[in-house]
Short mmCIF file of C-alpha atoms in Angstrom, two decimals:
data_model
loop_
_atom_site.label_atom_id
_atom_site.label_comp_id
_atom_site.label_asym_id
_atom_site.label_seq_id
_atom_site.Cartn_x
_atom_site.Cartn_y
_atom_site.Cartn_z
CA MET A 1 33.40 -8.10 11.81
CA SER A 2 34.02 -11.71 10.84
CA TYR A 3 32.15 -14.69 12.24
CA GLN A 4 35.09 -15.55 14.49
CA ASP A 5 35.50 -11.95 15.72
CA ASP A 6 31.81 -11.81 16.61
CA ILE A 7 32.15 -15.01 18.65
CA GLN A 8 35.02 -13.55 20.63
CA GLN A 9 33.03 -10.40 21.37
CA VAL A 10 30.09 -12.40 22.72
CA GLU A 11 32.42 -14.64 24.74
CA THR A 12 33.73 -11.50 26.46
CA LEU A 13 30.17 -10.45 27.26
CA ILE A 14 29.31 -13.91 28.69
CA ARG A 15 32.43 -13.93 30.89
CA SER A 16 31.45 -10.52 32.27
CA LYS A 17 28.33 -12.06 33.87
CA GLN A 18 30.35 -13.90 36.56
CA GLY A 19 29.26 -17.38 35.48
CA THR A 20 25.50 -16.76 35.36
CA TRP A 21 25.51 -16.94 31.57
CA ASP A 22 27.84 -19.90 31.22
CA GLY A 23 25.01 -22.00 29.80
CA ILE A 24 25.01 -19.73 26.73
CA SER A 25 27.22 -20.69 23.78
CA ALA A 26 28.79 -17.63 22.14
CA GLU A 27 28.99 -19.42 18.79
CA SER A 28 25.32 -20.40 18.96
CA VAL A 29 24.42 -16.75 19.64
CA ILE A 30 26.38 -15.63 16.59
CA ARG A 31 24.83 -18.33 14.45
CA MET A 32 21.39 -17.05 15.41
CA ARG A 33 22.46 -13.48 14.66
CA VAL A 34 23.92 -14.39 11.28
CA GLN A 35 20.71 -16.26 10.45
CA ASN A 36 18.66 -13.18 11.34
CA ARG A 37 20.65 -10.36 9.78
CA PHE A 38 17.73 -7.93 9.44
CA ARG A 39 16.16 -6.81 12.70
CA SER A 40 13.25 -4.89 11.15
CA GLY A 41 11.53 -4.04 7.91
CA LEU A 42 13.22 -0.64 7.97
CA ASP A 43 16.61 -2.38 7.99
CA ILE A 44 15.48 -4.21 4.87
CA ALA A 45 14.15 -1.06 3.19
CA ARG A 46 17.41 0.81 3.78
CA TYR A 47 19.54 -2.12 2.62
CA THR A 48 17.53 -2.79 -0.55
CA ALA A 49 17.14 0.91 -1.46
CA ALA A 50 20.94 1.12 -1.62
CA ILE A 51 20.98 -1.92 -3.91
CA MET A 52 18.46 -0.32 -6.27
CA ARG A 53 20.38 2.97 -6.37
CA LYS A 54 23.58 1.07 -7.22
CA ASP A 55 21.76 -0.88 -9.93
CA MET A 56 20.26 2.32 -11.39
CA ALA A 57 23.73 3.84 -11.67
CA ALA A 58 25.05 0.65 -13.28
CA TYR A 59 22.23 0.77 -15.84
CA ASP A 60 22.98 4.41 -16.64
CA ALA A 61 26.55 3.35 -17.42
CA ASP A 62 25.52 0.32 -19.47
CA PRO A 63 21.89 -0.59 -20.38
CA ALA A 64 22.90 -4.25 -20.57
CA HIS A 65 22.71 -4.11 -16.75
CA TYR A 66 18.93 -4.00 -16.58
CA THR A 67 17.08 -5.62 -13.69
CA GLN A 68 14.20 -8.12 -13.52
CA SER A 69 11.51 -9.42 -11.21
CA LEU A 70 8.52 -11.74 -11.04
CA GLY A 71 5.31 -10.96 -9.19
CA CYS A 72 4.76 -13.16 -6.12
CA TRP A 73 1.48 -13.52 -4.24
CA HIS A 74 2.73 -15.51 -1.24
CA GLY A 75 5.89 -15.57 0.87
CA PHE A 76 6.60 -19.17 -0.09
CA ILE A 77 6.44 -18.32 -3.80
CA GLY A 78 8.88 -15.45 -3.35
CA GLN A 79 11.16 -17.63 -1.26
CA GLN A 80 11.27 -20.47 -3.79
CA LYS A 81 11.92 -17.97 -6.57
CA MET A 82 14.99 -16.55 -4.81
CA ILE A 83 16.27 -19.99 -3.80
CA SER A 84 15.97 -21.02 -7.45
CA ILE A 85 17.83 -17.91 -8.62
CA LYS A 86 20.71 -18.55 -6.22
CA LYS A 87 20.84 -22.20 -7.28
CA HIS A 88 20.90 -21.53 -11.02
CA PHE A 89 22.85 -18.26 -11.20
CA GLY A 90 24.90 -18.22 -8.00
CA THR A 91 23.85 -14.66 -7.18
CA THR A 92 20.74 -12.56 -6.61
CA ASP A 93 22.30 -9.50 -8.29
CA ARG A 94 19.78 -7.43 -10.29
CA LYS A 95 16.94 -9.82 -9.39
CA TYR A 96 14.04 -8.28 -7.44
CA LEU A 97 10.53 -9.11 -6.24
CA TYR A 98 7.38 -7.45 -7.49
CA LEU A 99 4.22 -7.15 -5.42
CA SER A 100 1.17 -6.81 -7.64
CA GLY A 101 -1.98 -5.10 -6.40
CA TRP A 102 -3.86 -7.26 -8.90
CA MET A 103 -2.71 -10.44 -7.18
CA VAL A 104 -3.39 -9.04 -3.71
CA ALA A 105 -6.94 -8.28 -4.81
CA ALA A 106 -7.43 -11.62 -6.56
CA LEU A 107 -5.77 -13.87 -3.99
CA ARG A 108 -5.21 -12.19 -0.63
CA SER A 109 -8.41 -10.32 0.25
CA ASP A 110 -10.76 -11.38 3.04
CA PHE A 111 -13.58 -10.60 0.62
CA GLY A 112 -12.41 -13.39 -1.67
CA PRO A 113 -11.31 -12.93 -5.29
CA LEU A 114 -11.73 -9.32 -6.39
CA PRO A 115 -11.00 -7.37 -9.59
CA ASP A 116 -8.05 -5.00 -9.62
CA GLN A 117 -10.04 -1.94 -8.56
CA SER A 118 -8.59 -1.11 -5.11
CA MET A 119 -11.49 -2.78 -3.32
CA HIS A 120 -9.28 -5.05 -1.21
CA GLU A 121 -8.15 -4.15 2.29
CA LYS A 122 -5.18 -1.83 1.93
CA THR A 123 -3.59 -3.40 5.03
CA SER A 124 -3.24 -6.61 3.03
CA VAL A 125 -0.51 -4.93 0.96
CA PRO A 126 2.01 -4.26 3.78
CA ALA A 127 1.00 -7.62 5.27
CA LEU A 128 2.16 -9.38 2.10
CA ILE A 129 5.41 -7.38 2.02
CA GLU A 130 6.14 -8.49 5.59
CA GLU A 131 5.23 -12.07 4.69
CA LEU A 132 7.53 -12.09 1.68
CA TYR A 133 10.48 -10.90 3.72
CA THR A 134 9.70 -13.33 6.55
CA PHE A 135 10.03 -16.19 4.06
CA LEU A 136 13.19 -14.73 2.49
CA LYS A 137 14.82 -14.37 5.91
CA GLN A 138 13.85 -17.96 6.68
CA ALA A 139 15.58 -19.03 3.45
CA ASP A 140 18.75 -17.38 4.78
CA ALA A 141 18.37 -19.13 8.15
CA ARG A 142 17.85 -22.50 6.47
CA GLU A 143 20.81 -22.22 4.09
CA LEU A 144 23.16 -20.87 6.76
CA GLY A 145 21.98 -23.60 9.15
CA MET A 146 23.06 -26.23 6.63
CA MET A 147 26.41 -24.46 6.28
CA PHE A 148 26.86 -24.55 10.07
CA ARG A 149 26.14 -28.29 10.09
CA ASP A 150 28.82 -28.72 7.43
CA LEU A 151 31.15 -26.60 9.55
CA ASP A 152 30.59 -28.85 12.57
CA ALA A 153 31.21 -31.94 10.43
CA ALA A 154 34.46 -30.46 9.05
CA ARG A 155 35.66 -29.72 12.57
CA ALA A 156 34.73 -33.21 13.75
CA ALA A 157 36.73 -34.67 10.86
CA GLY A 158 39.70 -32.37 11.54
CA ASP A 159 39.45 -30.93 8.02
CA LYS A 160 40.98 -27.47 8.51
CA GLY A 161 40.84 -26.59 4.83
CA LYS A 162 37.13 -27.24 4.57
CA GLU A 163 36.52 -25.43 7.86
CA ALA A 164 38.31 -22.33 6.54
CA SER A 165 36.36 -22.50 3.27
CA ILE A 166 33.02 -22.66 5.08
CA LEU A 167 33.95 -19.80 7.42
CA LYS A 168 34.83 -17.66 4.40
CA ALA A 169 31.49 -18.56 2.78
CA VAL A 170 29.67 -17.52 5.97
CA ASP A 171 31.49 -14.17 6.06
CA THR A 172 30.69 -13.46 2.37
CA TYR A 173 27.17 -14.91 2.41
CA GLN A 174 24.68 -13.26 0.03
CA THR A 175 21.21 -12.95 1.46
CA HIS A 176 17.99 -13.96 -0.28
CA VAL A 177 16.61 -10.55 0.74
CA VAL A 178 16.32 -8.41 -2.39
CA PRO A 179 14.50 -5.19 -3.32
CA ILE A 180 10.74 -5.29 -3.73
CA ILE A 181 8.81 -2.92 -5.96
CA ALA A 182 5.42 -2.70 -4.26
CA ASP A 183 2.18 -1.59 -5.85
CA ILE A 184 0.35 1.05 -3.84
CA ASP A 185 -2.31 1.35 -6.58
CA ALA A 186 -3.62 4.94 -6.78
CA GLY A 187 -2.95 5.50 -3.08
CA PHE A 188 -6.22 4.14 -1.63
CA GLY A 189 -7.67 7.58 -0.98
CA ASN A 190 -6.36 11.11 -0.63
CA ALA A 191 -2.73 12.11 -0.11
CA GLU A 192 -2.97 11.56 3.66
CA ALA A 193 -4.27 8.01 3.11
CA THR A 194 -1.42 7.46 0.66
CA TYR A 195 1.14 8.66 3.20
CA LEU A 196 -0.22 6.42 5.96
CA LEU A 197 -0.22 3.33 3.73
CA ALA A 198 3.22 4.19 2.35
CA LYS A 199 4.60 4.24 5.89
CA LYS A 200 3.19 0.78 6.60
CA MET A 201 4.65 -0.57 3.37
CA ILE A 202 8.08 0.91 4.08
CA GLU A 203 8.04 -0.33 7.66
CA ALA A 204 7.32 -3.80 6.27
CA GLY A 205 10.44 -3.57 4.07
CA ALA A 206 9.45 -1.96 0.76
CA CYS A 207 12.19 0.25 -0.71
CA ALA A 208 10.27 1.12 -3.89
CA LEU A 209 6.64 2.22 -4.15
CA GLN A 210 4.80 2.23 -7.46
CA ILE A 211 1.89 4.68 -7.62
CA GLU A 212 -0.41 5.39 -10.57
CA ASN A 213 -2.20 8.51 -11.78
CA GLN A 214 -5.73 7.10 -11.73
CA VAL A 215 -8.59 8.29 -9.56
CA SER A 216 -8.58 6.20 -6.38
CA ASP A 217 -12.29 5.47 -6.29
CA GLU A 218 -12.45 4.77 -10.04
CA LYS A 219 -9.21 2.76 -10.26
CA GLN A 220 -9.08 0.03 -12.89
CA CYS A 221 -6.54 -2.59 -13.86
CA GLY A 222 -4.07 -1.10 -16.34
CA HIS A 223 -5.33 -3.47 -19.04
CA GLN A 224 -9.02 -2.84 -18.55
CA ASP A 225 -11.26 -0.18 -20.05
CA GLY A 226 -12.78 2.75 -18.18
CA LYS A 227 -9.60 4.23 -16.70
CA VAL A 228 -9.84 7.75 -15.28
CA THR A 229 -6.80 9.92 -14.57
CA VAL A 230 -6.31 12.85 -12.21
CA PRO A 231 -4.71 16.27 -12.80
CA HIS A 232 -0.98 16.45 -12.24
CA GLU A 233 -1.14 18.50 -9.04
CA ASP A 234 -3.41 15.90 -7.43
CA PHE A 235 -1.03 13.12 -8.40
CA LEU A 236 2.08 15.01 -7.33
CA ALA A 237 0.61 15.48 -3.86
CA LYS A 238 0.60 11.68 -3.53
CA VAL A 239 4.14 11.42 -4.93
CA ARG A 240 5.25 13.89 -2.25
CA ALA A 241 3.31 11.90 0.37
CA CYS A 242 5.37 8.81 -0.52
CA ARG A 243 8.60 10.79 -0.33
CA TYR A 244 7.64 12.26 3.06
CA ALA A 245 6.97 8.72 4.32
CA PHE A 246 10.40 7.54 3.18
CA MET A 247 12.15 10.53 4.72
CA GLU A 248 10.25 10.37 8.01
CA LEU A 249 11.33 6.76 8.43
CA GLY A 250 14.95 7.44 7.53
CA VAL A 251 14.92 5.67 4.17
CA GLU A 252 16.21 8.75 2.40
CA ASP A 253 17.12 6.98 -0.84
CA GLY A 254 13.78 5.17 -1.17
CA ILE A 255 12.46 4.89 -4.71
CA VAL A 256 9.18 6.30 -6.03
CA VAL A 257 7.95 4.78 -9.29
CA THR A 258 5.27 6.88 -11.00
CA ARG A 259 2.99 5.05 -13.36
CA THR A 260 0.95 6.75 -16.05
CA ASP A 261 -2.14 5.05 -17.42
CA SER A 262 -2.82 7.90 -19.83
CA LEU A 263 -2.18 5.85 -22.97
CA GLY A 264 -5.33 3.83 -22.34
CA ALA A 265 -7.22 6.34 -20.19
CA GLY A 266 -9.54 8.59 -22.17
CA LEU A 267 -11.32 10.14 -19.21
CA THR A 268 -10.73 12.52 -16.34
CA LYS A 269 -12.90 13.18 -13.32
CA GLN A 270 -11.67 16.73 -12.82
CA ILE A 271 -10.70 19.73 -14.85
CA ALA A 272 -7.35 20.92 -13.54
CA VAL A 273 -6.96 24.23 -11.75
CA SER A 274 -4.99 26.64 -13.94
CA HIS A 275 -3.64 30.01 -12.84
CA THR A 276 -1.63 31.12 -15.86
CA PRO A 277 -1.58 30.09 -19.53
CA GLY A 278 0.79 27.19 -20.10
CA ASP A 279 1.01 26.07 -16.48
CA ILE A 280 0.67 22.38 -15.67
CA GLY A 281 -3.10 22.65 -15.14
CA ASP A 282 -3.54 24.41 -18.47
CA GLN A 283 -1.44 21.75 -20.21
CA TYR A 284 -3.60 18.99 -18.71
CA ASN A 285 -6.78 20.76 -19.82
CA SER A 286 -5.41 21.32 -23.32
CA PHE A 287 -6.03 17.63 -24.04
CA LEU A 288 -9.75 17.83 -23.22
CA ASP A 289 -12.17 17.19 -26.06
CA CYS A 290 -13.98 20.54 -26.31
CA GLU A 291 -16.37 22.41 -28.55
CA GLU A 292 -16.49 26.17 -29.00
CA VAL A 293 -19.69 27.78 -27.69
CA THR A 294 -21.24 31.18 -27.21
CA PRO A 295 -22.86 32.31 -23.96
CA ALA A 296 -26.26 31.84 -25.56
CA GLN A 297 -25.49 28.17 -26.24
CA CYS A 298 -24.64 27.37 -22.63
CA ASN A 299 -26.88 25.14 -20.54
CA PRO A 300 -27.41 25.09 -16.76
CA GLY A 301 -24.59 23.16 -15.10
CA ASP A 302 -22.19 23.47 -18.04
CA VAL A 303 -18.49 23.62 -17.23
CA LEU A 304 -16.66 26.09 -19.45
CA ILE A 305 -13.00 26.93 -20.01
CA THR A 306 -11.22 29.38 -22.27
CA ARG A 307 -8.70 28.32 -24.89
CA ASP A 308 -6.88 30.82 -27.12
CA GLY A 309 -9.44 33.48 -26.19
CA LYS A 310 -12.37 31.24 -27.10
CA LEU A 311 -15.09 29.93 -24.82
CA MET A 312 -14.95 26.12 -24.84
CA ARG A 313 -17.23 23.43 -23.39
CA PRO A 314 -15.42 20.17 -22.49
CA LYS A 315 -17.26 17.05 -23.57
CA ARG A 316 -19.01 15.72 -20.47
CA LEU A 317 -20.39 12.19 -20.26
CA PRO A 318 -23.52 11.03 -18.39
CA SER A 319 -21.13 9.60 -15.77
CA ASN A 320 -20.04 13.20 -15.05
CA LEU A 321 -16.59 12.41 -16.43
CA PHE A 322 -14.80 14.52 -19.00
CA GLN A 323 -13.32 13.09 -22.18
CA PHE A 324 -9.86 13.63 -23.65
CA ARG A 325 -9.27 14.05 -27.37
CA GLU A 326 -8.82 10.75 -29.17
CA GLY A 327 -5.21 10.03 -30.01
CA SER A 328 -3.78 12.24 -27.26
CA GLY A 329 -2.69 9.38 -25.00
CA ALA A 330 0.99 9.27 -25.97
CA ASP A 331 1.36 13.04 -25.57
CA ARG A 332 -0.25 12.84 -22.14
CA CYS A 333 2.09 9.99 -21.14
CA VAL A 334 5.10 12.09 -22.08
CA LEU A 335 3.83 15.09 -20.10
CA ASP A 336 2.91 12.88 -17.13
CA SER A 337 6.37 11.31 -17.09
CA ILE A 338 8.37 14.51 -17.43
CA THR A 339 6.26 16.21 -14.76
CA SER A 340 6.71 13.29 -12.35
CA LEU A 341 10.49 13.21 -12.75
CA GLN A 342 10.66 16.97 -12.29
CA ASN A 343 8.75 16.59 -9.02
CA GLY A 344 10.61 13.88 -7.17
CA ALA A 345 9.90 10.59 -8.94
CA ASP A 346 12.85 8.26 -9.52
CA LEU A 347 11.52 5.81 -12.10
CA LEU A 348 8.69 5.80 -14.62
CA TRP A 349 6.10 3.20 -15.58
CA ILE A 350 4.14 3.63 -18.81
CA GLU A 351 1.30 1.14 -19.12
CA THR A 352 0.86 0.09 -22.76
CA GLU A 353 -1.63 -2.08 -24.59
CA LYS A 354 0.99 -4.25 -26.31
CA PRO A 355 4.67 -5.15 -25.93
CA HIS A 356 6.28 -3.14 -28.72
CA VAL A 357 9.80 -1.78 -28.23
CA GLU A 358 9.47 1.03 -30.76
CA GLN A 359 6.14 2.21 -29.34
CA ILE A 360 7.73 2.46 -25.89
CA ALA A 361 10.87 4.07 -27.30
CA SER A 362 8.84 6.69 -29.19
CA MET A 363 7.65 8.07 -25.86
CA MET A 364 10.89 7.55 -23.95
CA ASP A 365 12.88 9.38 -26.65
CA ARG A 366 10.73 12.46 -26.09
CA ILE A 367 11.02 12.19 -22.32
CA ARG A 368 14.79 11.80 -22.52
CA GLU A 369 15.09 14.95 -24.61
CA VAL A 370 14.13 16.76 -21.39
CA ILE A 371 15.51 14.33 -18.77
CA PRO A 372 18.37 12.33 -20.34
CA ASN A 373 18.66 9.70 -17.60
CA ALA A 374 14.93 8.90 -17.45
CA LYS A 375 14.43 5.20 -16.74
CA LEU A 376 11.43 2.96 -17.08
CA VAL A 377 9.92 0.08 -15.15
CA TYR A 378 8.02 -1.97 -17.72
CA ASN A 379 5.22 -4.46 -17.23
CA ASN A 380 5.85 -7.56 -19.35
CA SER A 381 2.22 -8.32 -18.75
CA PRO A 382 0.41 -11.67 -19.05
CA SER A 383 -2.50 -9.54 -20.25
CA PHE A 384 -0.67 -9.34 -23.59
CA ASN A 385 -0.98 -12.25 -25.99
CA TRP A 386 2.77 -12.32 -26.56
CA THR A 387 2.68 -15.01 -29.24
CA LEU A 388 0.05 -13.27 -31.35
CA ASN A 389 1.51 -9.79 -30.84
CA PHE A 390 5.00 -10.72 -31.95
CA ARG A 391 3.89 -12.89 -34.83
CA GLN A 392 1.84 -9.95 -36.06
CA GLN A 393 4.82 -7.63 -35.63
CA ILE A 394 6.97 -9.93 -37.78
CA PHE A 395 4.15 -10.32 -40.30
CA ASP A 396 3.87 -6.53 -40.62
CA ALA A 397 7.64 -6.10 -40.89
CA TRP A 398 7.86 -8.74 -43.62
CA LYS A 399 4.95 -7.21 -45.50
CA ASN A 400 6.44 -3.70 -45.32
CA ALA A 401 9.74 -5.09 -46.59
CA GLY A 402 7.98 -6.62 -49.62
CA LYS A 403 8.34 -10.19 -48.44
CA ASP A 404 5.71 -12.74 -49.46
CA VAL A 405 3.29 -13.32 -46.56
CA SER A 406 0.56 -15.06 -48.54
CA ALA A 407 1.08 -18.28 -46.55
CA TYR A 408 -0.06 -16.53 -43.35
CA ASP A 409 -3.40 -15.26 -42.08
CA ARG A 410 -2.56 -12.30 -39.85
CA GLU A 411 -5.65 -12.68 -37.67
CA LYS A 412 -5.04 -16.40 -37.07
CA LEU A 413 -1.32 -16.37 -36.34
CA MET A 414 -1.90 -17.77 -32.85
CA SER A 415 -2.81 -21.10 -34.44
CA VAL A 416 -0.61 -24.11 -33.72
CA ASP A 417 -0.48 -24.58 -37.49
CA TYR A 418 2.11 -21.79 -37.63
CA ASP A 419 4.32 -23.05 -34.78
CA GLY A 420 6.98 -24.56 -37.02
CA THR A 421 7.18 -21.71 -39.51
CA ALA A 422 10.00 -19.26 -40.15
CA LEU A 423 7.71 -16.43 -39.02
CA ALA A 424 7.04 -18.13 -35.68
CA TYR A 425 10.74 -18.76 -35.08
CA GLU A 426 11.61 -15.14 -35.80
CA ALA A 427 8.80 -13.95 -33.52
CA ASP A 428 9.99 -16.20 -30.69
CA GLU A 429 13.51 -14.85 -31.07
CA LYS A 430 12.15 -11.27 -30.73
CA ILE A 431 10.28 -12.33 -27.59
CA ARG A 432 13.50 -13.85 -26.22
CA THR A 433 15.45 -10.63 -26.77
CA PHE A 434 12.60 -8.26 -25.87
CA GLN A 435 14.00 -7.34 -22.46
CA ALA A 436 17.54 -6.70 -23.69
CA ASP A 437 16.20 -4.80 -26.72
CA GLY A 438 13.89 -2.72 -24.55
CA ALA A 439 16.66 -1.96 -22.08
CA ARG A 440 18.96 -0.79 -24.85
CA ARG A 441 16.48 1.04 -27.07
CA ALA A 442 13.65 2.18 -24.82
CA GLY A 443 15.26 3.06 -21.49
CA ILE A 444 13.78 0.11 -19.61
CA PHE A 445 15.78 -0.30 -16.39
CA HIS A 446 13.50 -2.90 -14.83
CA HIS A 447 11.49 -5.64 -16.53
CA LEU A 448 8.82 -7.39 -14.49
CA ILE A 449 6.02 -9.84 -15.06
CA THR A 450 3.12 -8.84 -12.85
CA LEU A 451 1.17 -12.08 -12.53
CA PRO A 452 3.41 -15.01 -13.55
CA THR A 453 3.07 -17.12 -10.42
CA TYR A 454 -0.72 -16.78 -10.53
CA HIS A 455 -0.59 -18.49 -13.91
CA THR A 456 2.07 -21.06 -13.03
CA ALA A 457 0.08 -22.13 -9.96
CA ALA A 458 -3.02 -22.60 -12.11
CA LEU A 459 -1.16 -24.48 -14.85
CA SER A 460 0.73 -26.86 -12.55
CA THR A 461 -2.39 -27.57 -10.50
CA ASP A 462 -4.38 -28.33 -13.64
CA ASN A 463 -1.71 -30.75 -14.86
CA LEU A 464 -1.53 -32.53 -11.51
CA ALA A 465 -5.33 -32.79 -11.16
CA LYS A 466 -5.66 -34.21 -14.67
CA GLU A 467 -3.12 -36.95 -13.96
CA TYR A 468 -3.82 -37.78 -10.30
CA PHE A 469 -7.58 -38.03 -10.64
CA GLY A 470 -7.21 -39.87 -13.96
CA GLU A 471 -5.70 -43.19 -14.89
CA ALA A 472 -2.18 -42.29 -13.73
CA GLY A 473 -3.29 -42.04 -10.10
CA MET A 474 -0.37 -41.66 -7.70
CA LEU A 475 2.07 -41.95 -10.61
CA GLY A 476 0.74 -38.60 -11.81
CA TYR A 477 2.24 -37.02 -8.69
CA VAL A 478 5.39 -39.14 -8.46
CA LEU A 479 6.37 -38.88 -12.14
CA ASN A 480 5.59 -35.21 -12.74
CA VAL A 481 6.22 -33.69 -9.31
CA GLN A 482 8.33 -35.63 -6.80
CA ARG A 483 10.69 -37.32 -9.24
CA GLN A 484 11.29 -33.99 -10.97
CA GLU A 485 11.92 -32.26 -7.62
CA ILE A 486 14.55 -34.86 -6.73
CA ARG A 487 16.30 -34.83 -10.09
CA GLN A 488 16.20 -31.05 -10.49
CA GLY A 489 17.34 -30.38 -6.93
CA ILE A 490 14.24 -28.46 -5.85
CA ALA A 491 14.78 -27.41 -2.23
CA CYS A 492 11.26 -28.09 -1.00
CA VAL A 493 11.38 -31.79 -1.88
CA ARG A 494 12.63 -31.99 1.73
CA HIS A 495 9.59 -30.07 2.90
CA GLN A 496 10.26 -30.59 6.62
CA ASN A 497 13.65 -28.95 6.23
CA MET A 498 12.12 -26.21 4.09
CA SER A 499 9.52 -25.40 6.72
CA GLY A 500 12.20 -24.91 9.38
CA SER A 501 12.32 -28.26 11.20
CA ASP A 502 16.13 -28.39 11.23
CA ILE A 503 16.37 -24.78 12.39
CA GLY A 504 14.07 -25.69 15.27
CA ASP A 505 16.24 -28.68 16.14
CA ASP A 506 19.32 -26.43 16.27
CA HIS A 507 17.55 -24.09 18.65
CA LYS A 508 16.39 -26.96 20.86
CA GLU A 509 20.00 -28.09 21.16
CA TYR A 510 21.14 -24.55 22.00
CA PHE A 511 18.49 -24.23 24.69
CA ALA A 512 18.51 -27.77 26.22
CA GLY A 513 21.77 -29.37 25.13
CA GLU A 514 21.77 -33.17 25.13
CA ALA A 515 18.26 -33.22 26.62
CA ALA A 516 16.79 -31.74 23.43
CA LEU A 517 14.08 -33.81 21.77
CA LYS A 518 14.85 -33.32 18.09
CA ALA A 519 12.76 -34.17 15.03
CA SER A 520 15.62 -34.99 12.68
CA GLY A 521 16.52 -38.40 14.09
CA GLU A 522 16.77 -41.74 12.31
CA ALA A 523 12.99 -42.15 11.96
CA ASN A 524 12.54 -38.92 10.00
CA THR A 525 11.49 -39.99 6.50
CA MET A 526 13.09 -36.85 5.02
CA HIS A 527 16.40 -38.74 5.13
CA GLN A 528 15.15 -40.61 2.06
CA PHE A 529 15.84 -37.39 0.13
CA ALA A 530 19.32 -36.68 1.51
#
């Protein structure tokens, strides 16, 4: 119903209480309801899952409709990101949030900064999801509150046209609440542990869970060495655990994103169980680095398998891990991805060691031969040196095309000395179009940067500290922070308003009428930023 219809419905309810509720304003009730559209995290999960499904269908129809997100490690960061998106683009369409396990470990653990190895408290993950949505809902309440103040002013001025325009804007209001793709790491334990954590994450509002095929107790960051994968059946049990959690909670179109780390993972902790030649366990084991042996050559404790009628001994390391054949990573990624999609996954994630569209496409082409609508979530990772990678890609392309590259040293292309060169400009243009190119050529539905706000916080703090504690003093803050906030229209320049002071004043007036003691009077210095 419309804003006005809702008011009438509540007025009817108030009148039914024989005068005992006459101190309640029906319009104030509806304003509070409109400002708090989502009653629970499950409401959010259901709402945002539908958005993602719609966006996935739109991408299938036209890969120009890819989606994007930035990783956010605090509710305020996520809130400011979405406020900025609405300010600059007028809509939140196809813009999501990403929750990075790396940033939870590094920034949100009670243990202090930790590496991305699933050592942080797993409860900190749903806690951050809930925090992010609390801040996004507050952004709605703040913006709608300002619209209601404008509505009151229009009515006071007798401006019917403006009143009608504001009422229409309220009825068509687009929330700051958007889908979140949340990192559940390798599930923090067995399939039951995965299911229990998945439920908490969904109840907090997550509509998409990203789970990887590493061993839980050996989990490593996707861009570190020493990664260990698990057999497909072990991983699929956790994929099913996530799906059960979604279905139990009534989020039947929730999204499961399966990530394979096989490209950079040369080790496995287990040899897969195989019942018949060519089954999924046998395919997993076929990538093991083995040597043929005879019974006489076997040692106590050896693990043996048969391959093509031969007795084979997988290469076993002192760590008790087994090694895959070198160069088999891409083949394993393809098998991992196809198997995941055939067993309930919705989206794929292939962790690579560099941002290279054709490398990604070479695997996605093979996957799409089996599953034509396979779609990828891709990590535009800060762990890549984007400048060096793309300058080297252009260097190699020029060299292969017979172009003179004698003016460039391939290993030193990061140098500022090359910044103004034709090669650098061409590389920057390829970086600029990387997401559109990847969406079109390599099946990338969603582009995300895992850790951007970790780096922006560090960079901006460094710049402020250098100026403020140096000769610039207070001018270092005023010139580079406050003046820029004012001139660029950054919402939090009025930090009292941003923190909810005006919302609180509205509530005080609802509850106490003219007796309300409000903070937004003449003496509030925030009026300097009106």
